[in-house]
Amino acid sequence: MPELTALHLYPIKSAYRISPDTADVTPWGLTGDRRWMLADPAGHAVTQHQQPSIGQYRTRLHPDGSLTVTDPAGSRTHVPVPSPTTSPRTQGILFGAAFPTLEADRRTQAWFAARLGAVRLLYLDDPATSRRIDLEDGPADASISLVDGYPILLTTTASLAALNHHLTHDRVTGDPQSDHLPMERSRPNLVISGTRPWEEDGWRRIKVGEAVFKTVEPCGRCVVITIDQETGERRGSAPLKALARHHRLGDKLAFGLSLVPERPAASTGDLLGTLRLGDEVTVLGVTA
């Protein structure tokens, strides 16, 4: 039986992961996942694409949603949740789409600017209405936090092992660490063990512990999968080349599966279930 073997959250978009034993599921993803992002003065997201060192900023997520952030040198700062009544409201932009956010307090802004240049930290206070997604066959109220595409990203250990097998046998001379890809570089939310390689490509609906998810599409990988999440260094393009040779789905170099949580019929609030390490994974529907 497949089971959930890792959970990951990224409180600040593109920053280092936290890996709890349990996580609550909301319509827009795991609680606390990507509610904050760094942005340039115009509001455009600043991520590892522009500054790989962002991945070295570690966060501790507190019950009230506030953060403790630690920079690569070990300096820390506390980031309170902005208040909708007193904090400046501003525009965030991802992939050309604008949405309302709140600015972090001035002390926090100065702390980040001193380390990363002309950036601001923004907070998505209302993911239920601020960022909506249209699905052909899915929840009518689908919404997202500050993710690139969909609320949840799932990966499997079997597919990673298959990809690493290809990396070993397709080794590119002079491509650093071309024979091993750690799971962390794919920045998943859920990691599943106990499947066949690429089995998840055919899933259409699954249950993980208490929560049910509709699958949307495979995740097309970008340059972030080539960035060492422990050091911030770029490690060469071998993973993308291997996906292009061995797991291209349509126009995507695919690794991982995008999910949208389903709302139980009796549910009226935002809590759709709690995930725990060791939860069984049941496939409820597959491609015909």
mmCIF file of C-alpha atoms in Angstrom:
data_model
loop_
_atom_site.group_PDB
_atom_site.id
_atom_site.type_symbol
_atom_site.label_atom_id
_atom_site.label_comp_id
_atom_site.label_asym_id
_atom_site.label_seq_id
_atom_site.Cartn_x
_atom_site.Cartn_y
_atom_site.Cartn_z
ATOM 1 C CA MET A 1 0.000 0.000 0.000
ATOM 2 C CA PRO A 2 1.456 3.418 -0.908
ATOM 3 C CA GLU A 3 1.972 5.709 2.050
ATOM 4 C CA LEU A 4 2.882 9.293 2.886
ATOM 5 C CA THR A 5 6.544 9.388 3.899
ATOM 6 C CA ALA A 6 7.332 13.131 3.906
ATOM 7 C CA LEU A 7 5.521 16.454 4.275
ATOM 8 C CA HIS A 8 7.050 19.789 3.271
ATOM 9 C CA LEU A 9 5.912 23.407 3.644
ATOM 10 C CA TYR A 10 7.578 26.569 2.358
ATOM 11 C CA PRO A 11 6.196 29.491 4.393
ATOM 12 C CA ILE A 12 8.085 32.012 2.220
ATOM 13 C CA LYS A 13 7.928 31.257 -1.474
ATOM 14 C CA SER A 14 11.312 29.910 -2.671
ATOM 15 C CA ALA A 15 12.780 29.785 0.863
ATOM 16 C CA TYR A 16 13.943 26.642 2.675
ATOM 17 C CA ARG A 17 11.438 23.957 3.561
ATOM 18 C CA ILE A 18 10.060 22.901 6.912
ATOM 19 C CA SER A 19 9.084 19.244 7.293
ATOM 20 C CA PRO A 20 6.420 18.602 9.942
ATOM 21 C CA ASP A 21 4.984 15.235 10.965
ATOM 22 C CA THR A 22 1.426 16.515 10.401
ATOM 23 C CA ALA A 23 -0.190 19.204 8.267
ATOM 24 C CA ASP A 24 -3.733 20.504 7.878
ATOM 25 C CA VAL A 25 -5.253 20.733 4.411
ATOM 26 C CA THR A 26 -7.193 23.823 3.279
ATOM 27 C CA PRO A 27 -8.753 24.532 -0.128
ATOM 28 C CA TRP A 28 -5.614 26.498 -1.130
ATOM 29 C CA GLY A 29 -3.066 23.958 0.109
ATOM 30 C CA LEU A 30 -1.320 22.961 3.315
ATOM 31 C CA THR A 31 -1.770 25.389 6.193
ATOM 32 C CA GLY A 32 1.105 27.867 6.242
ATOM 33 C CA ASP A 33 2.456 26.950 2.813
ATOM 34 C CA ARG A 34 3.611 29.914 0.703
ATOM 35 C CA ARG A 35 1.588 32.664 2.319
ATOM 36 C CA TRP A 36 4.601 35.021 2.049
ATOM 37 C CA MET A 37 6.760 36.040 -0.894
ATOM 38 C CA LEU A 38 9.581 38.412 -1.678
ATOM 39 C CA ALA A 39 8.873 40.957 -4.402
ATOM 40 C CA ASP A 40 10.665 43.726 -6.268
ATOM 41 C CA PRO A 41 9.544 47.367 -5.889
ATOM 42 C CA ALA A 42 6.871 46.847 -8.577
ATOM 43 C CA GLY A 43 5.413 43.811 -6.805
ATOM 44 C CA HIS A 44 6.804 41.070 -9.070
ATOM 45 C CA ALA A 45 7.796 37.911 -7.199
ATOM 46 C CA VAL A 46 11.508 37.429 -6.537
ATOM 47 C CA THR A 47 12.372 33.736 -6.281
ATOM 48 C CA GLN A 48 15.282 31.345 -6.708
ATOM 49 C CA HIS A 49 15.089 32.071 -10.441
ATOM 50 C CA GLN A 50 16.506 35.525 -9.751
ATOM 51 C CA GLN A 51 18.303 34.908 -6.439
ATOM 52 C CA PRO A 52 19.155 31.278 -5.643
ATOM 53 C CA SER A 53 20.322 32.337 -2.170
ATOM 54 C CA ILE A 54 16.669 32.802 -1.118
ATOM 55 C CA GLY A 55 16.572 29.032 -0.736
ATOM 56 C CA GLN A 56 19.013 29.349 2.174
ATOM 57 C CA TYR A 57 16.635 31.450 4.294
ATOM 58 C CA ARG A 58 15.081 29.173 6.886
ATOM 59 C CA THR A 59 11.758 29.754 8.583
ATOM 60 C CA ARG A 60 9.993 28.672 11.720
ATOM 61 C CA LEU A 61 6.222 28.910 11.444
ATOM 62 C CA HIS A 62 4.404 29.905 14.634
ATOM 63 C CA PRO A 63 0.756 28.995 15.444
ATOM 64 C CA ASP A 64 -0.425 32.571 14.794
ATOM 65 C CA GLY A 65 1.095 32.541 11.290
ATOM 66 C CA SER A 66 4.089 34.696 12.197
ATOM 67 C CA LEU A 67 7.604 33.579 11.300
ATOM 68 C CA THR A 68 11.091 33.452 12.670
ATOM 69 C CA VAL A 69 13.455 33.797 9.700
ATOM 70 C CA THR A 70 17.145 32.886 9.803
ATOM 71 C CA ASP A 71 19.525 34.097 7.095
ATOM 72 C CA PRO A 72 22.450 32.019 5.750
ATOM 73 C CA ALA A 73 24.833 33.661 8.246
ATOM 74 C CA GLY A 74 22.646 32.726 11.224
ATOM 75 C CA SER A 75 21.050 36.122 11.924
ATOM 76 C CA ARG A 76 17.378 35.907 12.928
ATOM 77 C CA THR A 77 14.347 38.141 12.823
ATOM 78 C CA HIS A 78 10.724 37.748 13.916
ATOM 79 C CA VAL A 79 8.111 38.564 11.266
ATOM 80 C CA PRO A 80 4.624 39.347 12.637
ATOM 81 C CA VAL A 81 1.528 38.773 10.521
ATOM 82 C CA PRO A 82 0.433 42.084 8.975
ATOM 83 C CA SER A 83 -2.925 43.461 10.096
ATOM 84 C CA PRO A 84 -5.541 44.108 7.382
ATOM 85 C CA THR A 85 -6.619 47.245 9.270
ATOM 86 C CA THR A 86 -3.205 48.868 9.831
ATOM 87 C CA SER A 87 -0.691 47.383 7.361
ATOM 88 C CA PRO A 88 -0.205 48.882 3.894
ATOM 89 C CA ARG A 89 -2.033 46.964 1.181
ATOM 90 C CA THR A 90 -0.125 46.536 -2.040
ATOM 91 C CA GLN A 91 -0.144 44.556 -5.272
ATOM 92 C CA GLY A 92 1.699 41.285 -5.728
ATOM 93 C CA ILE A 93 2.333 39.869 -9.196
ATOM 94 C CA LEU A 94 2.996 36.278 -10.274
ATOM 95 C CA PHE A 95 3.270 35.331 -13.940
ATOM 96 C CA GLY A 96 1.692 38.635 -14.902
ATOM 97 C CA ALA A 97 -1.380 38.186 -12.697
ATOM 98 C CA ALA A 98 -1.899 40.786 -9.946
ATOM 99 C CA PHE A 99 -3.557 40.180 -6.579
ATOM 100 C CA PRO A 100 -3.880 42.063 -3.256
ATOM 101 C CA THR A 101 -1.343 41.494 -0.477
ATOM 102 C CA LEU A 102 -0.208 43.163 2.729
ATOM 103 C CA GLU A 103 3.298 44.487 3.317
ATOM 104 C CA ALA A 104 5.353 43.198 6.222
ATOM 105 C CA ASP A 105 6.343 45.756 8.867
ATOM 106 C CA ARG A 106 9.143 48.254 8.201
ATOM 107 C CA ARG A 107 11.686 46.509 10.412
ATOM 108 C CA THR A 108 11.216 43.273 8.467
ATOM 109 C CA GLN A 109 11.491 45.088 5.142
ATOM 110 C CA ALA A 110 14.759 46.700 6.201
ATOM 111 C CA TRP A 111 16.136 43.341 7.378
ATOM 112 C CA PHE A 112 15.502 41.660 4.013
ATOM 113 C CA ALA A 113 16.613 44.672 1.960
ATOM 114 C CA ALA A 114 19.956 44.740 3.787
ATOM 115 C CA ARG A 115 20.583 41.165 2.679
ATOM 116 C CA LEU A 116 18.861 40.776 -0.678
ATOM 117 C CA GLY A 117 18.730 44.278 -2.114
ATOM 118 C CA ALA A 118 15.599 45.983 -3.403
ATOM 119 C CA VAL A 119 12.995 43.475 -2.207
ATOM 120 C CA ARG A 120 9.879 43.625 -0.051
ATOM 121 C CA LEU A 121 8.194 40.837 1.905
ATOM 122 C CA LEU A 122 4.486 40.488 1.086
ATOM 123 C CA TYR A 123 1.764 38.471 2.807
ATOM 124 C CA LEU A 124 -1.318 36.900 1.210
ATOM 125 C CA ASP A 125 -3.929 37.488 3.881
ATOM 126 C CA ASP A 126 -6.977 36.172 1.997
ATOM 127 C CA PRO A 127 -6.085 33.233 -0.278
ATOM 128 C CA ALA A 128 -9.739 32.172 -0.450
ATOM 129 C CA THR A 129 -10.597 35.101 -2.714
ATOM 130 C CA SER A 130 -7.320 36.753 -3.771
ATOM 131 C CA ARG A 131 -5.985 34.035 -6.086
ATOM 132 C CA ARG A 132 -8.594 31.874 -7.816
ATOM 133 C CA ILE A 133 -8.018 29.181 -10.429
ATOM 134 C CA ASP A 134 -10.383 27.888 -13.086
ATOM 135 C CA LEU A 135 -10.604 24.118 -13.460
ATOM 136 C CA GLU A 136 -12.486 22.334 -16.221
ATOM 137 C CA ASP A 137 -13.422 19.515 -13.843
ATOM 138 C CA GLY A 138 -12.816 20.468 -10.236
ATOM 139 C CA PRO A 139 -14.020 22.437 -7.224
ATOM 140 C CA ALA A 140 -15.873 25.607 -8.126
ATOM 141 C CA ASP A 141 -14.169 27.450 -5.256
ATOM 142 C CA ALA A 142 -10.596 26.430 -6.125
ATOM 143 C CA SER A 143 -8.057 28.922 -4.863
ATOM 144 C CA ILE A 144 -4.310 28.982 -4.286
ATOM 145 C CA SER A 145 -1.715 30.582 -2.067
ATOM 146 C CA LEU A 146 1.540 31.922 -3.556
ATOM 147 C CA VAL A 147 2.302 28.739 -5.482
ATOM 148 C CA ASP A 148 3.115 28.834 -9.169
ATOM 149 C CA GLY A 149 0.155 26.748 -10.298
ATOM 150 C CA TYR A 150 -1.895 24.513 -7.997
ATOM 151 C CA PRO A 151 -2.357 24.024 -4.233
ATOM 152 C CA ILE A 152 -0.403 20.783 -3.681
ATOM 153 C CA LEU A 153 2.573 19.123 -5.372
ATOM 154 C CA LEU A 154 3.021 15.364 -4.940
ATOM 155 C CA THR A 155 6.101 13.332 -5.832
ATOM 156 C CA THR A 156 6.970 9.649 -5.422
ATOM 157 C CA THR A 157 10.199 8.004 -4.319
ATOM 158 C CA ALA A 158 9.902 5.368 -7.060
ATOM 159 C CA SER A 159 9.821 7.973 -9.828
ATOM 160 C CA LEU A 160 12.797 9.765 -8.283
ATOM 161 C CA ALA A 161 14.715 6.471 -8.227
ATOM 162 C CA ALA A 162 13.894 5.969 -11.908
ATOM 163 C CA LEU A 163 15.063 9.474 -12.751
ATOM 164 C CA ASN A 164 18.280 8.976 -10.802
ATOM 165 C CA HIS A 165 18.862 5.721 -12.687
ATOM 166 C CA HIS A 166 18.682 7.683 -15.929
ATOM 167 C CA LEU A 167 20.985 10.354 -14.539
ATOM 168 C CA THR A 168 23.586 7.725 -13.707
ATOM 169 C CA HIS A 169 23.439 6.093 -17.124
ATOM 170 C CA ASP A 170 23.141 9.354 -19.078
ATOM 171 C CA ARG A 171 25.906 11.091 -17.141
ATOM 172 C CA VAL A 172 27.030 14.265 -18.877
ATOM 173 C CA THR A 173 30.775 14.841 -18.707
ATOM 174 C CA GLY A 174 31.555 17.956 -16.719
ATOM 175 C CA ASP A 175 28.008 18.299 -15.350
ATOM 176 C CA PRO A 176 28.446 18.472 -11.538
ATOM 177 C CA GLN A 177 26.443 15.911 -9.534
ATOM 178 C CA SER A 178 24.803 14.674 -12.722
ATOM 179 C CA ASP A 179 24.227 11.214 -11.258
ATOM 180 C CA HIS A 180 22.043 12.029 -8.248
ATOM 181 C CA LEU A 181 19.031 14.236 -7.621
ATOM 182 C CA PRO A 182 17.726 14.590 -4.037
ATOM 183 C CA MET A 183 13.966 14.847 -3.603
ATOM 184 C CA GLU A 184 14.275 18.264 -1.957
ATOM 185 C CA ARG A 185 15.208 19.922 -5.270
ATOM 186 C CA SER A 186 11.731 19.201 -6.646
ATOM 187 C CA ARG A 187 10.216 21.119 -3.687
ATOM 188 C CA PRO A 188 7.179 18.858 -3.160
ATOM 189 C CA ASN A 189 4.489 19.072 -0.490
ATOM 190 C CA LEU A 190 3.708 15.351 -0.296
ATOM 191 C CA VAL A 191 6.179 12.514 -0.890
ATOM 192 C CA ILE A 192 4.685 9.062 -1.456
ATOM 193 C CA SER A 193 6.468 5.709 -1.226
ATOM 194 C CA GLY A 194 5.303 2.254 -2.284
ATOM 195 C CA THR A 195 4.336 2.908 -5.916
ATOM 196 C CA ARG A 196 5.731 1.880 -9.286
ATOM 197 C CA PRO A 197 7.864 4.429 -11.167
ATOM 198 C CA TRP A 198 5.671 7.054 -12.863
ATOM 199 C CA GLU A 199 2.500 5.304 -11.654
ATOM 200 C CA GLU A 200 1.186 8.682 -10.496
ATOM 201 C CA ASP A 201 0.914 9.851 -14.122
ATOM 202 C CA GLY A 202 -2.303 7.857 -14.424
ATOM 203 C CA TRP A 203 -3.930 8.900 -11.156
ATOM 204 C CA ARG A 204 -7.037 11.045 -11.377
ATOM 205 C CA ARG A 205 -8.269 11.073 -7.777
ATOM 206 C CA ILE A 206 -6.588 9.933 -4.570
ATOM 207 C CA LYS A 207 -7.151 9.815 -0.828
ATOM 208 C CA VAL A 208 -4.287 10.506 1.567
ATOM 209 C CA GLY A 209 -5.256 9.876 5.167
ATOM 210 C CA GLU A 210 -8.314 12.055 5.828
ATOM 211 C CA ALA A 211 -8.095 14.182 2.678
ATOM 212 C CA VAL A 212 -9.205 13.580 -0.909
ATOM 213 C CA PHE A 213 -7.486 15.229 -3.860
ATOM 214 C CA LYS A 214 -8.255 15.615 -7.521
ATOM 215 C CA THR A 215 -5.187 15.419 -9.742
ATOM 216 C CA VAL A 216 -4.805 18.224 -12.262
ATOM 217 C CA GLU A 217 -1.684 17.718 -14.367
ATOM 218 C CA PRO A 218 1.964 16.670 -14.218
ATOM 219 C CA CYS A 219 4.342 19.343 -12.955
ATOM 220 C CA GLY A 220 6.615 20.792 -15.633
ATOM 221 C CA ARG A 221 10.047 21.364 -14.167
ATOM 222 C CA CYS A 222 12.103 24.547 -14.399
ATOM 223 C CA VAL A 223 15.633 25.639 -13.526
ATOM 224 C CA VAL A 224 14.950 25.431 -9.759
ATOM 225 C CA ILE A 225 15.373 21.634 -9.937
ATOM 226 C CA THR A 226 19.029 22.297 -10.821
ATOM 227 C CA ILE A 227 19.679 24.407 -7.677
ATOM 228 C CA ASP A 228 21.171 22.679 -4.636
ATOM 229 C CA GLN A 229 18.683 23.489 -1.872
ATOM 230 C CA GLU A 230 21.341 23.047 0.803
ATOM 231 C CA THR A 231 23.936 25.442 -0.653
ATOM 232 C CA GLY A 232 22.114 27.612 -3.207
ATOM 233 C CA GLU A 233 24.555 26.565 -5.950
ATOM 234 C CA ARG A 234 23.463 25.687 -9.466
ATOM 235 C CA ARG A 235 24.408 22.076 -10.189
ATOM 236 C CA GLY A 236 24.059 21.840 -13.957
ATOM 237 C CA SER A 237 21.205 20.929 -16.276
ATOM 238 C CA ALA A 238 21.429 17.121 -16.080
ATOM 239 C CA PRO A 239 17.992 16.644 -14.407
ATOM 240 C CA LEU A 240 16.227 18.630 -17.122
ATOM 241 C CA LYS A 241 18.125 16.791 -19.855
ATOM 242 C CA ALA A 242 17.214 13.429 -18.333
ATOM 243 C CA LEU A 243 13.529 14.397 -18.113
ATOM 244 C CA ALA A 244 13.624 15.593 -21.727
ATOM 245 C CA ARG A 245 14.950 12.195 -22.809
ATOM 246 C CA HIS A 246 12.908 9.922 -20.591
ATOM 247 C CA HIS A 247 9.826 11.646 -19.168
ATOM 248 C CA ARG A 248 8.577 14.360 -21.449
ATOM 249 C CA LEU A 249 4.779 14.549 -21.246
ATOM 250 C CA GLY A 250 3.485 16.785 -24.013
ATOM 251 C CA ASP A 251 5.556 19.940 -23.795
ATOM 252 C CA LYS A 252 6.523 19.349 -20.143
ATOM 253 C CA LEU A 253 9.683 17.936 -18.627
ATOM 254 C CA ALA A 254 7.511 16.299 -16.009
ATOM 255 C CA PHE A 255 8.265 15.284 -12.448
ATOM 256 C CA GLY A 256 5.532 15.329 -9.835
ATOM 257 C CA LEU A 257 1.785 15.713 -9.902
ATOM 258 C CA SER A 258 -0.339 18.790 -9.145
ATOM 259 C CA LEU A 259 -3.341 18.279 -6.848
ATOM 260 C CA VAL A 260 -6.409 20.224 -5.750
ATOM 261 C CA PRO A 261 -8.074 19.307 -2.420
ATOM 262 C CA GLU A 262 -11.721 18.261 -2.543
ATOM 263 C CA ARG A 263 -14.180 19.666 -0.038
ATOM 264 C CA PRO A 264 -16.141 16.956 1.846
ATOM 265 C CA ALA A 265 -19.888 17.234 1.378
ATOM 266 C CA ALA A 266 -20.457 18.036 5.052
ATOM 267 C CA SER A 267 -17.590 20.526 5.326
ATOM 268 C CA THR A 268 -18.353 24.196 5.818
ATOM 269 C CA GLY A 269 -15.006 25.513 7.087
ATOM 270 C CA ASP A 270 -11.526 25.706 5.642
ATOM 271 C CA LEU A 271 -10.135 22.567 7.305
ATOM 272 C CA LEU A 272 -10.477 19.688 4.833
ATOM 273 C CA GLY A 273 -8.475 17.108 6.755
ATOM 274 C CA THR A 274 -5.180 16.496 8.518
ATOM 275 C CA LEU A 275 -2.271 14.597 6.968
ATOM 276 C CA ARG A 276 0.134 12.510 9.041
ATOM 277 C CA LEU A 277 3.331 10.724 8.131
ATOM 278 C CA GLY A 278 2.496 7.074 7.506
ATOM 279 C CA ASP A 279 -0.991 7.813 6.141
ATOM 280 C CA GLU A 280 -2.141 5.300 3.556
ATOM 281 C CA VAL A 281 -2.675 6.507 0.001
ATOM 282 C CA THR A 282 -5.687 5.108 -1.848
ATOM 283 C CA VAL A 283 -6.095 5.626 -5.581
ATOM 284 C CA LEU A 284 -9.777 6.372 -6.212
ATOM 285 C CA GLY A 285 -9.618 6.910 -9.969
ATOM 286 C CA VAL A 286 -7.199 6.354 -12.847
ATOM 287 C CA THR A 287 -6.995 7.234 -16.521
ATOM 288 C CA ALA A 288 -9.365 5.057 -18.505
#
